[in-house]
PDB file of C-alpha atoms in Angstrom:
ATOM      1  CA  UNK A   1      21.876 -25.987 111.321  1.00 59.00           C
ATOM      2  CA  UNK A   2      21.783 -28.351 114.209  1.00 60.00           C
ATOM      3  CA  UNK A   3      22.828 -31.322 111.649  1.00 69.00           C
ATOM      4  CA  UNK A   4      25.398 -29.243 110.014  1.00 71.00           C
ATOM      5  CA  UNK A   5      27.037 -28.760 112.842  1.00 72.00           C
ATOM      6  CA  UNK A   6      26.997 -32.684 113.351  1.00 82.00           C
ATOM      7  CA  UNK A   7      28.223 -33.520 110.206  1.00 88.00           C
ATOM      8  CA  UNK A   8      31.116 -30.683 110.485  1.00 92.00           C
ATOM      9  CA  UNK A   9      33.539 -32.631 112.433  1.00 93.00           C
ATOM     10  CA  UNK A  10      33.007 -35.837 110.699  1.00 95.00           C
ATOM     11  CA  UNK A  11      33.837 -34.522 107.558  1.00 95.00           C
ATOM     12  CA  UNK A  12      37.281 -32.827 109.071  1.00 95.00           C
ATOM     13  CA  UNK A  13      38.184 -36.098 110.679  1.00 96.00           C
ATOM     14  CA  UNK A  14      37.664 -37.625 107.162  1.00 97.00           C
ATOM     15  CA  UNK A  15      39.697 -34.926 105.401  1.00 97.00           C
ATOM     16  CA  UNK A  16      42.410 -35.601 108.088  1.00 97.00           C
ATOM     17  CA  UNK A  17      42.463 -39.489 107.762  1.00 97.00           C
ATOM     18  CA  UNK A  18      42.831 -39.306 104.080  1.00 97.00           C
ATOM     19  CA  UNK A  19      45.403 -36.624 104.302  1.00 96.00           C
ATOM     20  CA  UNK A  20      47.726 -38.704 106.837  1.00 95.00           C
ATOM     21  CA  UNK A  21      46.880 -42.234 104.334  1.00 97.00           C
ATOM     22  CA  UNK A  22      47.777 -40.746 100.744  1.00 96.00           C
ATOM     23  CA  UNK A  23      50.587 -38.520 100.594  1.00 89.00           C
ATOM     24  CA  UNK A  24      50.091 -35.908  97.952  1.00 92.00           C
ATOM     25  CA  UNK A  25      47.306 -35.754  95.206  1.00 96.00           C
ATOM     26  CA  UNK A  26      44.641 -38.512  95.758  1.00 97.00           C
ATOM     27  CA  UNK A  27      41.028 -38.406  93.921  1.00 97.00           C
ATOM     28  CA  UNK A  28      39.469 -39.262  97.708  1.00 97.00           C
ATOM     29  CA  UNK A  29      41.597 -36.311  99.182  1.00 98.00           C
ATOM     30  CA  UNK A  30      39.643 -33.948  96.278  1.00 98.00           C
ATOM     31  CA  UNK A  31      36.873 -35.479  97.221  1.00 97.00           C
ATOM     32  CA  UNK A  32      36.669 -34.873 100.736  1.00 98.00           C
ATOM     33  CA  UNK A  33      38.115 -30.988 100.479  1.00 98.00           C
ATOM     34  CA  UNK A  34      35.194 -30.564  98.053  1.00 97.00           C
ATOM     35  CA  UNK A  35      32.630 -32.204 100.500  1.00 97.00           C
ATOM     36  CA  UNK A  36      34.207 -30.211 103.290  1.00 97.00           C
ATOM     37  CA  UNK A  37      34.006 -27.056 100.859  1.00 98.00           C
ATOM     38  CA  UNK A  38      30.322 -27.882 100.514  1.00 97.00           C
ATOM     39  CA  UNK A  39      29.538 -27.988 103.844  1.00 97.00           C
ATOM     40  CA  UNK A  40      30.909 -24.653 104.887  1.00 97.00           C
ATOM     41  CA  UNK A  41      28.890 -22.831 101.955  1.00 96.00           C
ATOM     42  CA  UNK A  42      25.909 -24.343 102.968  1.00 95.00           C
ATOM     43  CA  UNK A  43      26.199 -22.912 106.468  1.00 95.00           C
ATOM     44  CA  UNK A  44      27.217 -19.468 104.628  1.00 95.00           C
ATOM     45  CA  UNK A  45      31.140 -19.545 105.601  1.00 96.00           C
ATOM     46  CA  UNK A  46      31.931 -18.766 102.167  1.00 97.00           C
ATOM     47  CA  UNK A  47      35.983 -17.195 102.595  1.00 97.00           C
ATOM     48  CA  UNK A  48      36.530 -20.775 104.449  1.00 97.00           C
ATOM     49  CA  UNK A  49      34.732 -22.929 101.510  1.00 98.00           C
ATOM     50  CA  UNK A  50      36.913 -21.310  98.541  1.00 98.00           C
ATOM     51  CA  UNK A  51      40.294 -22.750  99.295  1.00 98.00           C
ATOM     52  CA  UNK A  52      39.283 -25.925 100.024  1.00 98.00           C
ATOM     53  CA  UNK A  53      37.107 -25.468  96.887  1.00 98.00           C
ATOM     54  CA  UNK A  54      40.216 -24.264  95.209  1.00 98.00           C
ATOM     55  CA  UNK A  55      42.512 -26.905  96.270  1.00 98.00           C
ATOM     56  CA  UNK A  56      40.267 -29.532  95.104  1.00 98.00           C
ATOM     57  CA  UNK A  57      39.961 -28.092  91.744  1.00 98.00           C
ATOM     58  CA  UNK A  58      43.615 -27.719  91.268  1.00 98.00           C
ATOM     59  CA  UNK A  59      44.184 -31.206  92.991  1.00 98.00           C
ATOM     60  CA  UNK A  60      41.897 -32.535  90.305  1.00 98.00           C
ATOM     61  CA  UNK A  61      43.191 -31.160  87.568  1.00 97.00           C
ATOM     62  CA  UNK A  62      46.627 -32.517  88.136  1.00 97.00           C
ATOM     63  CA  UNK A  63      45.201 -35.940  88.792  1.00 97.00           C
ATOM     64  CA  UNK A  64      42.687 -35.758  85.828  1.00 97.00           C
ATOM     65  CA  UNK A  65      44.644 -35.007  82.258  1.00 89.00           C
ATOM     66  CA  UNK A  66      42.041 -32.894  80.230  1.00 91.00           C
ATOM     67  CA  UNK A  67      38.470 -33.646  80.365  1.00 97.00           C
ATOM     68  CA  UNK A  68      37.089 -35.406  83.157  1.00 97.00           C
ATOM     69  CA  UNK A  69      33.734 -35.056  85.492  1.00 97.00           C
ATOM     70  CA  UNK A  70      35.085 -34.267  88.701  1.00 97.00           C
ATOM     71  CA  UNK A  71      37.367 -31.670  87.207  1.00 98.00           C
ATOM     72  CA  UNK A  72      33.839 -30.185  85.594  1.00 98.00           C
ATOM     73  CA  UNK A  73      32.280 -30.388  89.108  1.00 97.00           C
ATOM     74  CA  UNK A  74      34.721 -28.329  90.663  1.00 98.00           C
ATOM     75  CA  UNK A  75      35.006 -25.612  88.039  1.00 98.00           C
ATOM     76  CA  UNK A  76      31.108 -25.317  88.298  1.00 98.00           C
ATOM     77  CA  UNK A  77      31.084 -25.685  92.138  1.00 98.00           C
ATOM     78  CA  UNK A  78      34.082 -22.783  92.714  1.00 98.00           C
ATOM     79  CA  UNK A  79      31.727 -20.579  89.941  1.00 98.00           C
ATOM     80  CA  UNK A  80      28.921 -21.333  92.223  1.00 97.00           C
ATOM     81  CA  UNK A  81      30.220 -20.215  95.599  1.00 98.00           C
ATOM     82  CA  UNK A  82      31.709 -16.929  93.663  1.00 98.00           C
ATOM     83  CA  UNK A  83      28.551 -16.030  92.200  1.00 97.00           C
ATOM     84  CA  UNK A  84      27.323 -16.245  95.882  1.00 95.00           C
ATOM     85  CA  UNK A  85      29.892 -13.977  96.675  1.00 96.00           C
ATOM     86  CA  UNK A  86      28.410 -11.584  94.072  1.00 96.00           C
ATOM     87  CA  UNK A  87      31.375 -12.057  91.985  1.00 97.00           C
ATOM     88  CA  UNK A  88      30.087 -12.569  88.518  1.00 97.00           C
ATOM     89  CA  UNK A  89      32.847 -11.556  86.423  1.00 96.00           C
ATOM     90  CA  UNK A  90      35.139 -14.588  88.244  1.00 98.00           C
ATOM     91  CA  UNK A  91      32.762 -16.525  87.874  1.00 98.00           C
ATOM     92  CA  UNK A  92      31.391 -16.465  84.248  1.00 98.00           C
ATOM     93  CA  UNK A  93      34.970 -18.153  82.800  1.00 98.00           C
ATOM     94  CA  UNK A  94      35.129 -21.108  85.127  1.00 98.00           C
ATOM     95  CA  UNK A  95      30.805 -21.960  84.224  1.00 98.00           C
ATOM     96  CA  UNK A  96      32.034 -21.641  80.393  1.00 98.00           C
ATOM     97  CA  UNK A  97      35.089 -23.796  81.240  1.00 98.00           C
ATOM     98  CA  UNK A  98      32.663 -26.453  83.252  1.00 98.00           C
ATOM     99  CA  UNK A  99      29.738 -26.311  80.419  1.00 98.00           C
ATOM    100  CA  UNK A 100      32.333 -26.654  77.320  1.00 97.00           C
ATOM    101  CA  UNK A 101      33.812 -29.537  79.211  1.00 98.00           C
ATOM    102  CA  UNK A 102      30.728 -31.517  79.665  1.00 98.00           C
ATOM    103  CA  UNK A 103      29.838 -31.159  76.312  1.00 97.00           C
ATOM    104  CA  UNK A 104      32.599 -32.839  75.220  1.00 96.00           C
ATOM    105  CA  UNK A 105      32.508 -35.493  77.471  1.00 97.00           C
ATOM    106  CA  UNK A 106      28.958 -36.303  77.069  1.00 96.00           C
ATOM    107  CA  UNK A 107      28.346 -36.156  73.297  1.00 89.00           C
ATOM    108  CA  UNK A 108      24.202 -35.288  72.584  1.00 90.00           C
ATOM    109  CA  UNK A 109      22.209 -35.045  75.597  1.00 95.00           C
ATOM    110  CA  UNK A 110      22.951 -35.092  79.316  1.00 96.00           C
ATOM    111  CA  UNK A 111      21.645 -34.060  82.953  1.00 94.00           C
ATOM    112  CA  UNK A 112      24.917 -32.489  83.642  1.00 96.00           C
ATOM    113  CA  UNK A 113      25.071 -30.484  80.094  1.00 97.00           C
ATOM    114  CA  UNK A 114      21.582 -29.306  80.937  1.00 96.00           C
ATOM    115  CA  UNK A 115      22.450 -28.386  84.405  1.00 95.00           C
ATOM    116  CA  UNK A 116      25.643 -26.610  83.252  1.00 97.00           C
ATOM    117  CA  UNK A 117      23.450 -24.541  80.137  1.00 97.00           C
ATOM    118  CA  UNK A 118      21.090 -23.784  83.588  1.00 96.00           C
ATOM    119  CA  UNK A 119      24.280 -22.278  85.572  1.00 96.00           C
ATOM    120  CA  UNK A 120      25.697 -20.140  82.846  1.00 97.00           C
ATOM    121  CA  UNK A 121      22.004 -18.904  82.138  1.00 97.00           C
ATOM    122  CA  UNK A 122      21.221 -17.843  85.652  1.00 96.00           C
ATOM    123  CA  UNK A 123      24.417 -16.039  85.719  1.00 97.00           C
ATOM    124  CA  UNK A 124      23.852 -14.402  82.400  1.00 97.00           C
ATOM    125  CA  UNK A 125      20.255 -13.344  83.790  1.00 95.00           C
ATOM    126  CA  UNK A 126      21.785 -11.790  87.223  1.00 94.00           C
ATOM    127  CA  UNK A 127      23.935  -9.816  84.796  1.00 95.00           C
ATOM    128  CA  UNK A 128      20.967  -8.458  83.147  1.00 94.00           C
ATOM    129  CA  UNK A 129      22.168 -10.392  79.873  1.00 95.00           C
ATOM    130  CA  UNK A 130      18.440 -11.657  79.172  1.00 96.00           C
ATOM    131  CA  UNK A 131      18.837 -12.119  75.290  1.00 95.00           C
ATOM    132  CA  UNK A 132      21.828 -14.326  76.128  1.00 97.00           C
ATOM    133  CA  UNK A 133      20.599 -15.942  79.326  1.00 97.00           C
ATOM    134  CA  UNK A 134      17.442 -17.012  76.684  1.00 96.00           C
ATOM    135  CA  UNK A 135      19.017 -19.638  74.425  1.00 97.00           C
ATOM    136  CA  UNK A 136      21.120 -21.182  77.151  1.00 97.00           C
ATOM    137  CA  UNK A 137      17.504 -21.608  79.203  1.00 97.00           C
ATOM    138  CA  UNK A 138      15.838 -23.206  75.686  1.00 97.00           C
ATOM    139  CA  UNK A 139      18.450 -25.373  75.260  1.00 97.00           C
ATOM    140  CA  UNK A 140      18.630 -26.640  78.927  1.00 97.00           C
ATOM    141  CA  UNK A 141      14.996 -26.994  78.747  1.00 97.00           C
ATOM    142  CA  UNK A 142      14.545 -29.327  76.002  1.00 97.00           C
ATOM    143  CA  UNK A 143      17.260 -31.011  77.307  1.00 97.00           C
ATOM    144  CA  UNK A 144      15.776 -31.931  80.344  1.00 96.00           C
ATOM    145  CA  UNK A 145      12.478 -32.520  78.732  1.00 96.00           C
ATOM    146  CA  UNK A 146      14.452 -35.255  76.881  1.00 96.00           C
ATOM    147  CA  UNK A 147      16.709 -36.898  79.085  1.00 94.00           C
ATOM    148  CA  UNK A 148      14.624 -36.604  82.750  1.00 94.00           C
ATOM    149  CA  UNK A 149      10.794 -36.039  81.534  1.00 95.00           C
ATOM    150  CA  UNK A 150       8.691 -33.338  81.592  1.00 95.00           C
ATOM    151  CA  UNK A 151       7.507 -33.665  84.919  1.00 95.00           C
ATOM    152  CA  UNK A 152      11.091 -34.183  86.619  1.00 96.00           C
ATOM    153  CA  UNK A 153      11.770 -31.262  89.297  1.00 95.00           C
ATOM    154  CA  UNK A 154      15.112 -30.290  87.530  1.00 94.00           C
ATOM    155  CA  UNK A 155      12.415 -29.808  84.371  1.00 95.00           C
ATOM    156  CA  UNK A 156       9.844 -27.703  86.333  1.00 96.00           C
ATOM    157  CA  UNK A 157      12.650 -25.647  87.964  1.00 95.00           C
ATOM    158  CA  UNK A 158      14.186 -24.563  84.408  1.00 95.00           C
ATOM    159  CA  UNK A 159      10.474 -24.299  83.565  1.00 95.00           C
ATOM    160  CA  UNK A 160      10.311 -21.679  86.097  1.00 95.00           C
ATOM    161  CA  UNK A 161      13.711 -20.020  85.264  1.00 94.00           C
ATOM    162  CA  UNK A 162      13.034 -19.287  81.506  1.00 94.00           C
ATOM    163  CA  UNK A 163       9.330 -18.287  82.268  1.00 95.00           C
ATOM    164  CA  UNK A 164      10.279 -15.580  84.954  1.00 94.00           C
ATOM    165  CA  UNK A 165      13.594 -14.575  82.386  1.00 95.00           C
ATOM    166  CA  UNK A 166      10.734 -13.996  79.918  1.00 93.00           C
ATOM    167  CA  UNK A 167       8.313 -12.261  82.570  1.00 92.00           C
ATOM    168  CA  UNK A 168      11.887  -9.932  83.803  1.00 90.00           C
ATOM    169  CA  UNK A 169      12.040  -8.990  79.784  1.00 92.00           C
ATOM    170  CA  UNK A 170       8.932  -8.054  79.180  1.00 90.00           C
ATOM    171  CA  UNK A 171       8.956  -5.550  82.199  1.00 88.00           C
ATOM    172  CA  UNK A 172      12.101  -4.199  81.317  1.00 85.00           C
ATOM    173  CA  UNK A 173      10.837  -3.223  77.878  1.00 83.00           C
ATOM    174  CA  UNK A 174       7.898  -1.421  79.086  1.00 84.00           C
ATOM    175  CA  UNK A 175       9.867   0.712  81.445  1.00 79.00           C
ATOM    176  CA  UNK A 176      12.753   1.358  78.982  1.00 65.00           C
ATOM    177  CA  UNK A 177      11.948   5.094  77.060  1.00 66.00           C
ATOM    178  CA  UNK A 178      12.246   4.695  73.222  1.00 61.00           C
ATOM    179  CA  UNK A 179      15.532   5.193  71.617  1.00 60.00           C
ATOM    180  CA  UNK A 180      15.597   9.288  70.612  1.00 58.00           C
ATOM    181  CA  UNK A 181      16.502   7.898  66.784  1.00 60.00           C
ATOM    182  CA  UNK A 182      13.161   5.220  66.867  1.00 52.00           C
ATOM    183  CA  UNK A 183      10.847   8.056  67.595  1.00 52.00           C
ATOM    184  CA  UNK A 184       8.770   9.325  64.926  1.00 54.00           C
ATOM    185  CA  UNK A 185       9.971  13.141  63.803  1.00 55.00           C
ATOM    186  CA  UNK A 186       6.732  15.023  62.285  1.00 55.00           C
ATOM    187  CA  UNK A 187       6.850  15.222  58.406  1.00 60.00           C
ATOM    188  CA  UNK A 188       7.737  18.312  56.535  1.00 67.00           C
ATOM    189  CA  UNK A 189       4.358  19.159  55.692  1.00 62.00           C
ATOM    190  CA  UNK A 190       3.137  18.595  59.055  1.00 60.00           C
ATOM    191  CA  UNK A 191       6.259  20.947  60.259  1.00 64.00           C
ATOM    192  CA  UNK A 192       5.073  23.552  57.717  1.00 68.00           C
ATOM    193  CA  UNK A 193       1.662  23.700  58.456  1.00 57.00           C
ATOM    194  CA  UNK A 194       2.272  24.213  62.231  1.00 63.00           C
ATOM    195  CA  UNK A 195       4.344  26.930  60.948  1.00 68.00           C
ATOM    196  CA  UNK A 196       1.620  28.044  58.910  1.00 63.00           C
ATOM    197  CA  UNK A 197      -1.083  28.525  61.968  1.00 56.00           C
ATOM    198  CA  UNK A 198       1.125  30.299  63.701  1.00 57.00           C
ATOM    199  CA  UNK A 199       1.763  33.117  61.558  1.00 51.00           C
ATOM    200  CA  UNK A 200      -1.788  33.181  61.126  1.00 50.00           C
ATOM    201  CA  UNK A 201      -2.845  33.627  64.611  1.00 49.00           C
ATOM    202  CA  UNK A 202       0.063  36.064  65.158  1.00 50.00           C
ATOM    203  CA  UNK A 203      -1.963  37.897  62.483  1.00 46.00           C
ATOM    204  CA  UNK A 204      -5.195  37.627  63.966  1.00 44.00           C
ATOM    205  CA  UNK A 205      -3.714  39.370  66.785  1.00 42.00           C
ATOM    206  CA  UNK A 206      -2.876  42.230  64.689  1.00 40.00           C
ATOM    207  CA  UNK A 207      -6.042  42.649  63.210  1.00 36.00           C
ATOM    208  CA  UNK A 208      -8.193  42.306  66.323  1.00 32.00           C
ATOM    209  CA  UNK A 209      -5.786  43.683  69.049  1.00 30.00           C
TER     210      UNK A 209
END
C-alpha cells in the first residue's frame, strides 16, 4: 500500500503533463488514464478507476480505426474492473469484444488470445456456465502449452482454473436431485403385483381377524 501511495502522485503528474502537451486524443494520454485507472483498482477505488478506464477506451478507439491491441486491452481491462464490481452481465460483451478482436489480429496462436479465452472462461465459470466456461479453458490451455511451455506460470495457472472448473462440476452433479422425467417409474407388472399383495393381505385380515 505504502508504494501505491508513492506511485499515486507520479502517475497524476504524468497524466497532467501529457494532458497540458497534446491537446485532444493522444495514444500516451490513453496510456497514462489507463495506468492511472490501474492503479486505483489495485488499491480497490474501483468508481474512480472506471472513467478513466472508460475514457481511455473511448480515446483509443477514436485514435485506433478497427482492430488494434491497445483498443483490445482496454475492452478487457474495463470487463475486468466490472466483473470486480460483480457486474457480470456488463461485462461479458466487452471480454467477447476483446477476445474476437485478438483473434483477428493475431491469426493461430497467441499469449494474448489465450489470456483473453482465460477471461471469458472465468467469467463464464462465476456465472455458473461450467459447460461453456470448459472449452474456452481447453482451448486457452493448449494454447499456452504451445506458445509459453508447459511449465510457464500463465500455463500452471489455467492448469489450475480448468482442474478446479472440473472439480466445481463434479460436485454440483452429485448434489443436483435427478430430473423427475430421468427417474425410473416401476413397470406394469411390478405395479400389478404390488397391487396384487395388497388385496391379499387385506384378505388375510378377513380371514384371521
Amino acid at each position: 500500500q505504502g508504494r501505491y501511495s508513492e506511485a499515486e502522485p507520479l502517475y497524476e503528474q504524468a497524466l497532467e503533463m501529457k494532458q497540458r502537451l497534446f491537446e485532444g486524443d493522444h495514444p500516451d494520454v490513453a496510456m497514462s488514464l489507463n495506468n492511472l485507472a490501474g492503479l486505483y483498482r489495485s488499491q480497490g477505488r474501483l468508481s474512480e478507476a472506471e472513467p478513466l478506464y472508460g475514457q481511455a477506451l473511448e480515446m483509443r478507439q477514436r485514435l485506433f480505426e478497427g482492430d488494434h491491441p491497445h483498443v483490445a486491452t482496454s475492452l478487457n481491462n474495463l470487463a475486468a474492473l466490472y466483473e470486480s464490481q460483480g457486474r457480470l452481465s456488463e461485462a461479458e460483451p466487452l471480454y467477447g469484444q476483446a477476445l474476437a478482436m485478438y483473434q483477428r489480429l493475431f491469426e493461430g496462436d497467441h499469449p494474448d488470445v489465450a489470456g483473453s479465452l482465460n477471461n471469458l472462461a472465468l467469467l463464464y465459470k462465476s456465472q455458473g456456465r461450467y459447460s461453456e466456461a470448459e472449452p474456452l479453458y481447453g482451448q486457452a490451455l493448449a494454447m499456452c502449452e504451445r506458445t509459453l511451455g508447459t511449465n510457464h506460470p500463465n500455463t500452471q495457472t489455467t492448469r489450475e482454473n480448468i482442474a478446479l472448473l472440473r472439480q466445481q462440476m463434479q460436485q454440483t452433479e452429485r448434489s443436483t436431485p435427478p430430473h423427475p422425467h430421468l427417474v425410473r417409474r416401476p413397470s406394469l407388472f411390478h405395479r400389478l403385483w404390488q397391487r396384487i399383495k395388497r388385496f391379499i393381505r387385506r384378505l388375510m385380515r378377513l380371514v384371521f381377524y
